[in-house]
Backbone as a printed PyTorch tensor [residue, N CA C, xyz], in Angstrom:
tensor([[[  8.3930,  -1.3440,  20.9040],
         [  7.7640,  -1.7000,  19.6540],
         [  8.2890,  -0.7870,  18.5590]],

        [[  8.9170,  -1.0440,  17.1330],
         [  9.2040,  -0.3430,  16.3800],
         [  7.9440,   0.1610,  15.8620]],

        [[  8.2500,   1.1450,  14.9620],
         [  7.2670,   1.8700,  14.4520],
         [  6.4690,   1.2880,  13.3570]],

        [[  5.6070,   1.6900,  13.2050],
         [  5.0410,   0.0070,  11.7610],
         [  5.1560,   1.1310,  10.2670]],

        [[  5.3280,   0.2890,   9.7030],
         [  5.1360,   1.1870,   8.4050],
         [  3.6730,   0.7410,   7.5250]],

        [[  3.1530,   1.7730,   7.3940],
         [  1.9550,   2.4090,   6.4820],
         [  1.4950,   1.4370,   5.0650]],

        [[  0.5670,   0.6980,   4.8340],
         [  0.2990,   0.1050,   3.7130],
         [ -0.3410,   0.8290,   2.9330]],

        [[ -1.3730,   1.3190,   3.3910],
         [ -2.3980,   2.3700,   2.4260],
         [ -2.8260,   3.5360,   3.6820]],

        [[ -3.3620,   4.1650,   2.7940],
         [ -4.3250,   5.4260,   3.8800],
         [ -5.3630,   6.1610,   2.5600]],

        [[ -6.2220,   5.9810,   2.6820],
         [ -7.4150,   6.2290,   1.9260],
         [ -8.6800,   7.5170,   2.6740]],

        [[ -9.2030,   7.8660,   1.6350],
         [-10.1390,   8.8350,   2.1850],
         [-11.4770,   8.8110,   1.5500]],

        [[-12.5850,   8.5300,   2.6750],
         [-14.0950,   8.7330,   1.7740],
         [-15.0460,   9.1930,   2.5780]],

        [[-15.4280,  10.3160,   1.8680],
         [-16.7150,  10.8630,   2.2940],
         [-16.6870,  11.0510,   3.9360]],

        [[-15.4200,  11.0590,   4.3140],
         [-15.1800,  12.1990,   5.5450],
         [-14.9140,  10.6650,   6.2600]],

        [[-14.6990,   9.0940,   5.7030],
         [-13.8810,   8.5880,   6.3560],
         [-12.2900,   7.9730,   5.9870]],

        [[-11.5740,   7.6780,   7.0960],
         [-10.3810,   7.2380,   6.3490],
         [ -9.9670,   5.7520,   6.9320]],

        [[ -9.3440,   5.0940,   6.0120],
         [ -8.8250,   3.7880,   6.3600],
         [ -7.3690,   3.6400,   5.9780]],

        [[ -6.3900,   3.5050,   7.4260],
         [ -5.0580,   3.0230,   6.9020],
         [ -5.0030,   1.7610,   7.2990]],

        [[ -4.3070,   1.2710,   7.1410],
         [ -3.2870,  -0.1580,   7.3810],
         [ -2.1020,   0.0970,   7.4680]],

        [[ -1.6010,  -0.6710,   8.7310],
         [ -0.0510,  -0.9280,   8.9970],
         [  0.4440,  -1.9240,   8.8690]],

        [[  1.1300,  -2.6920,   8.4990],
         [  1.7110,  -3.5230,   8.5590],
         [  2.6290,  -3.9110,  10.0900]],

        [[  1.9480,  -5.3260,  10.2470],
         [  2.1030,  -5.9610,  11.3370],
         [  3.5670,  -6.6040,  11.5690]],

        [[  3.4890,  -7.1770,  12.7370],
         [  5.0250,  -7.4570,  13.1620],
         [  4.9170,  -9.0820,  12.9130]],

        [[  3.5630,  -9.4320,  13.0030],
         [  3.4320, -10.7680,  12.5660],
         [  2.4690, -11.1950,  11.4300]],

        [[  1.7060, -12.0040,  11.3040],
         [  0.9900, -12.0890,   9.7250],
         [ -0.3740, -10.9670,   9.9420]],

        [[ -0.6380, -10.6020,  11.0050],
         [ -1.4570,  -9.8100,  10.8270],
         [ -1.2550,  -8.1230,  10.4080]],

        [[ -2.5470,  -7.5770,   9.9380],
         [ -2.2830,  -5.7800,   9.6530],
         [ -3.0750,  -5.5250,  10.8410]],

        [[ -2.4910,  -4.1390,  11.3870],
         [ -3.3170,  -2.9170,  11.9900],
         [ -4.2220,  -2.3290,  11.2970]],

        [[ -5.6180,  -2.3390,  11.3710],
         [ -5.9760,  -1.5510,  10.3060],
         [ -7.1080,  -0.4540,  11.4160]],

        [[ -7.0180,   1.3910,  10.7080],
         [ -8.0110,   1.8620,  11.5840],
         [ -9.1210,   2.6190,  11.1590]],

        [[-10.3140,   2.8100,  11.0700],
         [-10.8790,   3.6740,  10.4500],
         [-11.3110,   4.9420,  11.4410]],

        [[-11.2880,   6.0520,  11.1180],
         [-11.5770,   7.1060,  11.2950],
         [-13.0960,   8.1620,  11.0840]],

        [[-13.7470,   8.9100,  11.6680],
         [-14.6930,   9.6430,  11.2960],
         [-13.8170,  10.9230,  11.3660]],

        [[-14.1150,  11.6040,  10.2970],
         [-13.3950,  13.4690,  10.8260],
         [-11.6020,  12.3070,  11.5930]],

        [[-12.0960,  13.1680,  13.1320],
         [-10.6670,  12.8800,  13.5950],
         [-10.8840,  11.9380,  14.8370]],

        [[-12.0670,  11.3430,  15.2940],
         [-12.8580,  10.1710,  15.9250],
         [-12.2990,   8.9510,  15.2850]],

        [[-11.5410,   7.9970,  15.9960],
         [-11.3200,   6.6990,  15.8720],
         [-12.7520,   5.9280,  15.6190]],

        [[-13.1520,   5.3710,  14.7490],
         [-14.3150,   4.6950,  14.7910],
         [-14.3320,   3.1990,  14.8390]],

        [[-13.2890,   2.7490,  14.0250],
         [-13.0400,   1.4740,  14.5320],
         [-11.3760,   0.9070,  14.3170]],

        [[-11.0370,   0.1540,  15.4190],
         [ -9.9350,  -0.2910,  14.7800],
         [ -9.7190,  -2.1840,  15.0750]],

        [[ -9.4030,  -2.4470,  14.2990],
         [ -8.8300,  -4.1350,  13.9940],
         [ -7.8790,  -4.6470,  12.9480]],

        [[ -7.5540,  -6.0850,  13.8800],
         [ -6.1940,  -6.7900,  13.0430],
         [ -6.9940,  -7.3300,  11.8750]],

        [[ -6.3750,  -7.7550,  10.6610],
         [ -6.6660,  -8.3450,   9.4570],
         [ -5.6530,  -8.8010,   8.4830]],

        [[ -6.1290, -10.0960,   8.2120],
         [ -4.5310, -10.4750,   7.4830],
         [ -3.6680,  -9.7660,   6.5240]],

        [[ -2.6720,  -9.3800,   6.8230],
         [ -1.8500,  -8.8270,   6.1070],
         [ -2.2470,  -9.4600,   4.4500]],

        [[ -2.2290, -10.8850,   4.1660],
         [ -1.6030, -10.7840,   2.7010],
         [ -3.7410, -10.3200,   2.0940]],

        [[ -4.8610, -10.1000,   2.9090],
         [ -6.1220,  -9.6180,   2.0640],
         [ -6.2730,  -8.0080,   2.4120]],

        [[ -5.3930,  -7.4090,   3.1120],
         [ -5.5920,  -5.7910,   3.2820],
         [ -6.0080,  -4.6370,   2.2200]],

        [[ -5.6610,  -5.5010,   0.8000],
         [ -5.7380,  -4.5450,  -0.1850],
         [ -7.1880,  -4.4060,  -0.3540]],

        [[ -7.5760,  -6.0010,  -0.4530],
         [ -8.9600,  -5.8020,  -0.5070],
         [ -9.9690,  -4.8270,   0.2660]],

        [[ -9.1930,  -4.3540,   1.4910],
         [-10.1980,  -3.4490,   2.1350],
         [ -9.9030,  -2.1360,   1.6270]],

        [[ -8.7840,  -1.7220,   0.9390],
         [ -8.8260,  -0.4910,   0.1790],
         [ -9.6180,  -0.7070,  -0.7080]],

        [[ -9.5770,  -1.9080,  -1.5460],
         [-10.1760,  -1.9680,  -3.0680],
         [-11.6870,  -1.6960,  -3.1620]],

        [[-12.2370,  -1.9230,  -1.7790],
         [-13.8430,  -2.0150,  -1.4970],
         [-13.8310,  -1.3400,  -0.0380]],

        [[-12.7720,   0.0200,  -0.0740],
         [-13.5670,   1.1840,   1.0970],
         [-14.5110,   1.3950,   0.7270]],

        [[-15.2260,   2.0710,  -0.6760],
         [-16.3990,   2.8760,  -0.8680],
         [-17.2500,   1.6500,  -0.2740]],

        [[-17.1990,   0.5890,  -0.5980],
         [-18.4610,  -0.8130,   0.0150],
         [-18.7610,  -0.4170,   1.5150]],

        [[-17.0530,  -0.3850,   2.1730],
         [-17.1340,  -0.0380,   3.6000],
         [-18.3300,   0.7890,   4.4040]],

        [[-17.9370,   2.6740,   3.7060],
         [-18.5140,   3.4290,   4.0780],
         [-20.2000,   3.3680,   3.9500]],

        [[-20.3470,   3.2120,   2.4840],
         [-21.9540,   2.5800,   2.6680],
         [-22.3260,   1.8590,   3.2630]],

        [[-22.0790,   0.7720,   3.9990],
         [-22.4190,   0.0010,   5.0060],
         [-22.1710,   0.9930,   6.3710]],

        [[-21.6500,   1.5330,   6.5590],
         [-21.3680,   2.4700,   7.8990],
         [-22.4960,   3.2890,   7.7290]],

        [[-22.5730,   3.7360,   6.5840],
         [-23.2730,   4.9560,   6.6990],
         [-24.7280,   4.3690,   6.5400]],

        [[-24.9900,   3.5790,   5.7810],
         [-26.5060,   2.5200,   5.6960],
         [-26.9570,   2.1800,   7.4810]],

        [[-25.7050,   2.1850,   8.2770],
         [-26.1730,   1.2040,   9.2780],
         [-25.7590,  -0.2180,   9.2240]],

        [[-25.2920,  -0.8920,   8.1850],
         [-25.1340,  -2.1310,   8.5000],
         [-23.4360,  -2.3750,   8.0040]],

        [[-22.4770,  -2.1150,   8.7010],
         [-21.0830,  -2.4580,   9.1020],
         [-20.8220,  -3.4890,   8.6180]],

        [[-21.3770,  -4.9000,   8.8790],
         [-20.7380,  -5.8120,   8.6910],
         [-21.0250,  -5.9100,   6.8910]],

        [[-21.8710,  -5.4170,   6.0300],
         [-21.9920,  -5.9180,   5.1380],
         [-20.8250,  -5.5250,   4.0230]],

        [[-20.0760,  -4.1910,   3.9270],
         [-18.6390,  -3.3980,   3.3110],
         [-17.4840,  -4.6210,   3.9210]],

        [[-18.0070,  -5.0820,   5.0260],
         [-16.8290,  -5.8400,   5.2640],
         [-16.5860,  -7.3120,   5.1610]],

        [[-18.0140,  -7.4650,   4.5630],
         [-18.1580,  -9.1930,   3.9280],
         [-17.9090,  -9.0680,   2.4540]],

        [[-18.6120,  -7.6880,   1.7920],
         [-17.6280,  -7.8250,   0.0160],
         [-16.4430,  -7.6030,   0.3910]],

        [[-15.6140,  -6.9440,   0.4360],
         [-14.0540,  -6.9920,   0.8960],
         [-13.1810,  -8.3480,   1.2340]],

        [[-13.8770,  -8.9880,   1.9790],
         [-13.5450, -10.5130,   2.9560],
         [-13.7590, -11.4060,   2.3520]],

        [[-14.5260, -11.2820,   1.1240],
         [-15.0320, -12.6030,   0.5060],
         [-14.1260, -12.9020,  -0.5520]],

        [[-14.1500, -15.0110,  -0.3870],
         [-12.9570, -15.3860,  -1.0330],
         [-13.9280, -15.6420,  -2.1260]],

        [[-15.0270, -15.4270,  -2.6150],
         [-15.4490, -16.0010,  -4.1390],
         [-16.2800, -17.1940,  -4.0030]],

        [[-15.7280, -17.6320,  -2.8010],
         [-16.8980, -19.2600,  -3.2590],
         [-17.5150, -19.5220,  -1.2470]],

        [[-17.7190, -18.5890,  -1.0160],
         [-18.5090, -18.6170,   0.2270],
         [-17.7480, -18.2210,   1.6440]],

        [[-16.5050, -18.3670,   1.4220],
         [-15.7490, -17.9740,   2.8910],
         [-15.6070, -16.6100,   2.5130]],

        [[-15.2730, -16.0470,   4.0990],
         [-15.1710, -14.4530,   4.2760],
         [-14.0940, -14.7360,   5.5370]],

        [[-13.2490, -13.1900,   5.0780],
         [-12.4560, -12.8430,   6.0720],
         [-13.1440, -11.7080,   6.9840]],

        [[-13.2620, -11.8930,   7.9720],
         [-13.9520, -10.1210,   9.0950],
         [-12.8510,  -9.9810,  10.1820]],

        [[-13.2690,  -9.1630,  10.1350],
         [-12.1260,  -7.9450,  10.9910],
         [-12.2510,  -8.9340,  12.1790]],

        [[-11.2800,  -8.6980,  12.7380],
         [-11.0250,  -9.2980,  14.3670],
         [-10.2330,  -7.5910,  15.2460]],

        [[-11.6860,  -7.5410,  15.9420],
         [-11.4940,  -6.0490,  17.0760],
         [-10.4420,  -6.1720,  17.9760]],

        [[ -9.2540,  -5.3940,  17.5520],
         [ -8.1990,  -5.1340,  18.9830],
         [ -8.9770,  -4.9270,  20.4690]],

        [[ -8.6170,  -5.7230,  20.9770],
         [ -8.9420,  -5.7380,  22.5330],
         [ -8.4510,  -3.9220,  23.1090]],

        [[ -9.5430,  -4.2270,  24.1140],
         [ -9.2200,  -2.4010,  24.6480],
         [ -8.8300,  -2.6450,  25.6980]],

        [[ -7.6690,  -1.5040,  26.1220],
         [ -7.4280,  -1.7280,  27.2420],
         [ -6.1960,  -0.7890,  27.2840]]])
């Protein structure tokens, strides 16, 4: 596997979010606590910005307790659809 190259890498309030750019239409994207992987998933490459543009949304939802909601403003196309993370399989 070549190495992926880096879209963003962001920092808030002790979390961080990069994105890689994928080998196919999807991004790598991972978030971090400190130096704890906290979550990681694919997401379409061409809406990734949006999850920089609305980290701070992110973290308040992490830190509120409710995750999915940083990641429905981010995902949302404006007139009712949402993009959400799809979790890399572990293994």
């Amino acid at each position: 596997m070549s190495e992926m190259k880096i879209a963003f890498d962001i920092e808030n309030r002790g979390y961080r979010i990069r994105a890689y750019w994928g080998e196919a239409s999807d991004a790598k994207v991972t978030i971090h606590k400190g130096d704890e992987l906290f979550k990681e998933f694919e997401y379409p490459a061409y809406k990734i910005f949006n999850l920089a543009a609305h980290f701070a949304d992110i973290v308040d939802g992490i830190i509120s307790d409710e995750i999915e909601k940083g990641f429905a403003v981010a995902g949302s196309d404006g007139i009712g659809g949402c993009v959400m993370p799809q979790e890399v399989g572990a293994g």
